Short mmCIF file of C-alpha atoms and ligand atoms in Angstrom, two decimals:
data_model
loop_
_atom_site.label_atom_id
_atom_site.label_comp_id
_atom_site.label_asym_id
_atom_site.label_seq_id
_atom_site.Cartn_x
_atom_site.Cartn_y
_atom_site.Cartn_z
CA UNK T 1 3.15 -16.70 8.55
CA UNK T 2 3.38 -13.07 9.13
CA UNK T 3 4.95 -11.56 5.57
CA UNK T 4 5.28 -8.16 5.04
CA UNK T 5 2.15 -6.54 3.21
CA UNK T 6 2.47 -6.06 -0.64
CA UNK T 7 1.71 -2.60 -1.29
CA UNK T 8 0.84 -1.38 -5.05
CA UNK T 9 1.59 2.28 -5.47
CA UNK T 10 -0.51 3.17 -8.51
CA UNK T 11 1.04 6.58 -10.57
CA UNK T 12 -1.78 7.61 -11.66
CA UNK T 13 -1.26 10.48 -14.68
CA UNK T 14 -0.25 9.04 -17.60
CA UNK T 15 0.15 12.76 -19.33
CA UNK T 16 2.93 13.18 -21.99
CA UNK T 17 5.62 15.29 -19.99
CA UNK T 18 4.17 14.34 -16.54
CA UNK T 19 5.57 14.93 -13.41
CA UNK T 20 3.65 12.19 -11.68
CA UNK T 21 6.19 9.93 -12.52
CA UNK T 22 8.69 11.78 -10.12
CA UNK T 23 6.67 12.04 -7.44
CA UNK T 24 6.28 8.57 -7.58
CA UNK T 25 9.50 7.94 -7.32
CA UNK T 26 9.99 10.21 -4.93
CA UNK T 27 7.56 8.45 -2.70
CA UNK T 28 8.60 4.92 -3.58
CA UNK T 29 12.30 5.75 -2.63
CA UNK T 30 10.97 6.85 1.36
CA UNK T 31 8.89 3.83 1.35
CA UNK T 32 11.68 1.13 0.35
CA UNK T 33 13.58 2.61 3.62
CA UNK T 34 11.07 0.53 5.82
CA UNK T 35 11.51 -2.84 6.71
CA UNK T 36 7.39 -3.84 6.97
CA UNK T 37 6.40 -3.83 3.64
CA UNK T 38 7.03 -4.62 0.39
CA UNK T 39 6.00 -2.22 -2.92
CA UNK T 40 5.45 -2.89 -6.69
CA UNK T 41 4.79 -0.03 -8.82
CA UNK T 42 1.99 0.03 -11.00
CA UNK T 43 2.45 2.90 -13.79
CA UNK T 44 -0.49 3.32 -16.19
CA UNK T 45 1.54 5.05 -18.50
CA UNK T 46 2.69 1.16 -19.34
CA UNK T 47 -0.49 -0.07 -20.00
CA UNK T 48 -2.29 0.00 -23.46
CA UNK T 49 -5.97 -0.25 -22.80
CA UNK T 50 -8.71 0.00 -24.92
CA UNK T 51 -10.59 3.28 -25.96
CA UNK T 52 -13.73 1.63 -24.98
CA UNK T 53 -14.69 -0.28 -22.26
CA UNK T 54 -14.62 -3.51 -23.75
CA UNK T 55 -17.14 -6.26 -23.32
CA UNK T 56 -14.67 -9.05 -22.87
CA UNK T 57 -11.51 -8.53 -20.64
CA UNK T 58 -7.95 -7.23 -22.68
CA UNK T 59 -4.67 -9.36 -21.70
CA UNK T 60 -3.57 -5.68 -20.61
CA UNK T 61 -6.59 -5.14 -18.53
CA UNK T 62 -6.15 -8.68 -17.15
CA UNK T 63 -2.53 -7.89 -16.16
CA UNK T 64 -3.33 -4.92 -14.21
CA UNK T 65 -6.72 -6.12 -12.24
CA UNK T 66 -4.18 -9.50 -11.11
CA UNK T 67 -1.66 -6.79 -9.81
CA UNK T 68 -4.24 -5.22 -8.16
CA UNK T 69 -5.36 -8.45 -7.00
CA UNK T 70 -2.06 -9.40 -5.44
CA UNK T 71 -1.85 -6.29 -3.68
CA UNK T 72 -2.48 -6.06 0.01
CA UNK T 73 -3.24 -2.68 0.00
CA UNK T 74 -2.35 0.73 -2.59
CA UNK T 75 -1.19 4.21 -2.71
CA UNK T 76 -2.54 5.96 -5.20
CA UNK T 77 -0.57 8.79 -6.83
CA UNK T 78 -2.55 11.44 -8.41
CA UNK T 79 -2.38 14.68 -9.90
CA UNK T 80 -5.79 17.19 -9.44
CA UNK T 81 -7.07 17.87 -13.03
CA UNK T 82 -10.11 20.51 -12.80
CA UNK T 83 -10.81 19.97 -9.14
CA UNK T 84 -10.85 15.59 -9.23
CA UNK T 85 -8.61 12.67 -10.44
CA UNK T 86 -7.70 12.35 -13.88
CA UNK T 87 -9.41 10.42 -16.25
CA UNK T 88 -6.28 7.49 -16.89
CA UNK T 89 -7.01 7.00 -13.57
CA UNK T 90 -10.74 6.52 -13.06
CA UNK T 91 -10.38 3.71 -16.43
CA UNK T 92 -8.06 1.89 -14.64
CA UNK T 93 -9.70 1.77 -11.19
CA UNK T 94 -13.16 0.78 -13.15
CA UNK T 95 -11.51 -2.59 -14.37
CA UNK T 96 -11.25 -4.23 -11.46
CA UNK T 97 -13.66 -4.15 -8.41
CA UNK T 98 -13.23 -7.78 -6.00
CA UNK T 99 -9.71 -7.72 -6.58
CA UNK T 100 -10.28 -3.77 -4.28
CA UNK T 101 -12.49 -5.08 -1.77
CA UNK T 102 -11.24 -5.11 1.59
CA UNK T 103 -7.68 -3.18 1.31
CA UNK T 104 -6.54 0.10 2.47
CA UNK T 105 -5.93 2.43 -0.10
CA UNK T 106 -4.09 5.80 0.89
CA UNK T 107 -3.27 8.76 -1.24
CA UNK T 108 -0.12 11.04 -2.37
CA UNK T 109 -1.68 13.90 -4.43
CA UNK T 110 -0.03 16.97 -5.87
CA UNK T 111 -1.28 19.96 -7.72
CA UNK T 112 -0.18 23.64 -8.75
CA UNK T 113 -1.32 25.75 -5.94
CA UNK T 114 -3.28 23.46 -4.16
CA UNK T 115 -1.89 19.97 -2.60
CA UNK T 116 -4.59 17.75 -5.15
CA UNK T 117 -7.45 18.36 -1.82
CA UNK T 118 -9.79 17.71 -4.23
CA UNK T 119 -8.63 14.61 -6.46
CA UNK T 120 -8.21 12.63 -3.02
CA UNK T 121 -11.92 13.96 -1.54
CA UNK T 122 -13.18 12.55 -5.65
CA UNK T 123 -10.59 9.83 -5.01
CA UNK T 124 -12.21 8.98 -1.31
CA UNK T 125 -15.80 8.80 -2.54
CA UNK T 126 -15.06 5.51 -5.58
CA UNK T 127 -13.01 3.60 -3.07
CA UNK T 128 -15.66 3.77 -0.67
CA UNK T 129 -17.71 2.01 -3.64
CA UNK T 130 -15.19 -0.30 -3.93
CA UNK T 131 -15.42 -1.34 -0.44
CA UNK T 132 -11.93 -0.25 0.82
CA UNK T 133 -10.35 1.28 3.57
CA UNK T 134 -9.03 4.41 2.87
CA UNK T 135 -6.60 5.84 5.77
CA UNK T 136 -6.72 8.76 7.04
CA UNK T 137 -3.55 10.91 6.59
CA UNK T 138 -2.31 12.15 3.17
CA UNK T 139 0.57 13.12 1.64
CA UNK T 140 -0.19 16.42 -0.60
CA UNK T 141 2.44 18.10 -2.47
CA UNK T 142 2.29 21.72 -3.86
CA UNK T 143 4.27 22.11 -7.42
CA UNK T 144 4.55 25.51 -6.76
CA UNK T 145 6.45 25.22 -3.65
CA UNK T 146 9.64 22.81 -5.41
CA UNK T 147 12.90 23.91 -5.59
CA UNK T 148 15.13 23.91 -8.65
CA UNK T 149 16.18 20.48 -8.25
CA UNK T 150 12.55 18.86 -7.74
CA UNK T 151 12.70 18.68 -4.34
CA UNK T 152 9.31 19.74 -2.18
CA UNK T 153 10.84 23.21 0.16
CA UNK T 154 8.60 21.33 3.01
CA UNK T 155 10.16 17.77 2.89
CA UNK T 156 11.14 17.05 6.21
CA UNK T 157 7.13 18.05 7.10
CA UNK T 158 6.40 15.73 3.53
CA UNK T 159 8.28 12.82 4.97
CA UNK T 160 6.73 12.49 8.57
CA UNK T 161 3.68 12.38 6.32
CA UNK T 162 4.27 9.82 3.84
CA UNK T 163 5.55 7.45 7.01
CA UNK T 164 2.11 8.25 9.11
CA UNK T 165 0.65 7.65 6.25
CA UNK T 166 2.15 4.41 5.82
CA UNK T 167 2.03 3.62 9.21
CA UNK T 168 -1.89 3.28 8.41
CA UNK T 169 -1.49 1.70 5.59
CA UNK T 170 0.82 -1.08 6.99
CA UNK T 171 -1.52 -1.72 9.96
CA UNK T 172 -4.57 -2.02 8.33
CA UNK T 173 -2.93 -4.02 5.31
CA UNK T 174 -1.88 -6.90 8.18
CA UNK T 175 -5.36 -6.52 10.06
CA UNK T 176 -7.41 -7.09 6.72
CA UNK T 177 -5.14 -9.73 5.21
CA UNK T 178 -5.90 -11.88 8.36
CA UNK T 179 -9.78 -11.22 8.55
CA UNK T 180 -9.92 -12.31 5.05
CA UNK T 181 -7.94 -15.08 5.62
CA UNK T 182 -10.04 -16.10 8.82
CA UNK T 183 -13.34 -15.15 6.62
CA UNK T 184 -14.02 -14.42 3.45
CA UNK T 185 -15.10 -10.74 2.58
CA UNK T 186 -19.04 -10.75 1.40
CA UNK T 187 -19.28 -7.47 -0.89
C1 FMN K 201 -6.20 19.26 -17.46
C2 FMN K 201 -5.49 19.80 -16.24
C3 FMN K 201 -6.23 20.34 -15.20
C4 FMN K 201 -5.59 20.81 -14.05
N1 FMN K 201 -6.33 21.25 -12.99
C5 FMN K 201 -5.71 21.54 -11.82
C6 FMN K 201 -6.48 21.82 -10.66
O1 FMN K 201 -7.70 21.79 -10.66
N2 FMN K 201 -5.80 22.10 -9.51
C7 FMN K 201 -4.43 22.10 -9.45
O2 FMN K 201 -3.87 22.35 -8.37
N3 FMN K 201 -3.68 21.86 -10.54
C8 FMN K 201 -4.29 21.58 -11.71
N4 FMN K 201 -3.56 21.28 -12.83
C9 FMN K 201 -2.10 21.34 -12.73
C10 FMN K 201 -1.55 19.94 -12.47
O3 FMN K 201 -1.71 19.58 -11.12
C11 FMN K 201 -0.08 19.89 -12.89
O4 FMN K 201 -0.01 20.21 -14.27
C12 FMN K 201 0.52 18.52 -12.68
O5 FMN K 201 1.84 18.54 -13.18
C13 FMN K 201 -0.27 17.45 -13.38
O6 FMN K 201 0.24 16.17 -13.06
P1 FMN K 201 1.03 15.31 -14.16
O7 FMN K 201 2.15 16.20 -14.68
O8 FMN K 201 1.59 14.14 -13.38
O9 FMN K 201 0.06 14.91 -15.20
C14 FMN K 201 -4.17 20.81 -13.98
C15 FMN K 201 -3.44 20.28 -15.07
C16 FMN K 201 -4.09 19.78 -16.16
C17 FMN K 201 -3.28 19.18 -17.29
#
């Protein structure tokens, strides 16, 4: 049976007044126009997890490493803090690691000045840990360059991105859902 991949988009800034929730939905709106995948959104902001990295599972950390589990593959969301990823988002990723393991995992990043460069190169480096496949093209979006209305001044260049990007995504989701069907994945 030949379903269309389930792809997680993780928003990845759970800051009071953030704007990652926009670009998510940004994103999320271009990627419902195609007809080969399916997307759930993950938002951090709606999980309460513990201050401390507990030694026994929470329900809420349960609920988000079976979503991730479910997943055949993710696009991250992320905003660059201090030249990396913020810190909401390295706690989640930490809870789960299997549930990762063979999946592609691609990136929209955004930052004030910059396109987030540097929170996807951080971002590159833990997947690889967590034995996924990250794709090559980005989407990066520069806050700086938005107009009044929230809109990126470069979207029509933004769009061809975010569908290379998921063309990617989409193949290698389908590839790696059969291999681990045909064989299991030995991390
Ligand atoms: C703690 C902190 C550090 C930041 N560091 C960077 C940075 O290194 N590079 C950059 O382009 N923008 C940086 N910014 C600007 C953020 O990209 C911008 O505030 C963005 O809106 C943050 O995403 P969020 O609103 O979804 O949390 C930083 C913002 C914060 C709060």
């Amino acid at each position: 049976m030949d379903t269309r991949p389930l792809i997680a988009v993780i928003v990845g800034s759970t800051r009071e007044g953030r704007v990652g929730d926009a670009i998510a939905r940004w994103f999320v709106d271009r990627a419902k126009q195609r007809a080969d995948l399916d997307i759930e959104l993950i938002d951090l902001a709606e999980f309460d997890f513990p201050a401390r990295y507990p030694e026994e599972a929470t329900p809420q950390m349960t609920t988000f490493t079976a979503a991730v589990g479910r997943a055949d593959g993710y696009v991250v969301v992320t905003p660059e803090y201090n030249h990396s990823f913020p810190a909401s988002l390295k706690q989640a990723i930490d809870y789960a690691y299997d549930e990762w393991n063979a999946k592609p995992v691609g990136f929209v990043s955004y930052g004030c000045g910059g396109r987030g460069r540097y929170a996807v190169d951080a971002l590159r480096v833990v997947f690889a840990e967590l034995h996924t496949m990250a794709v090559r093209d980005e989407v990066g979006i520069d806050l700086m360059a938005v107009d009044g209305a929230g809109t990126p001044r470069d979207e029509d260049v933004l769009e061809l991105s975010v569908m290379t990007m998921l063309d990617q995504l989409t193949w290698w989701a389908r590839a790696l859902r059969e291999a681990r069907a045909a064989r299991p994945y030995l991390a």
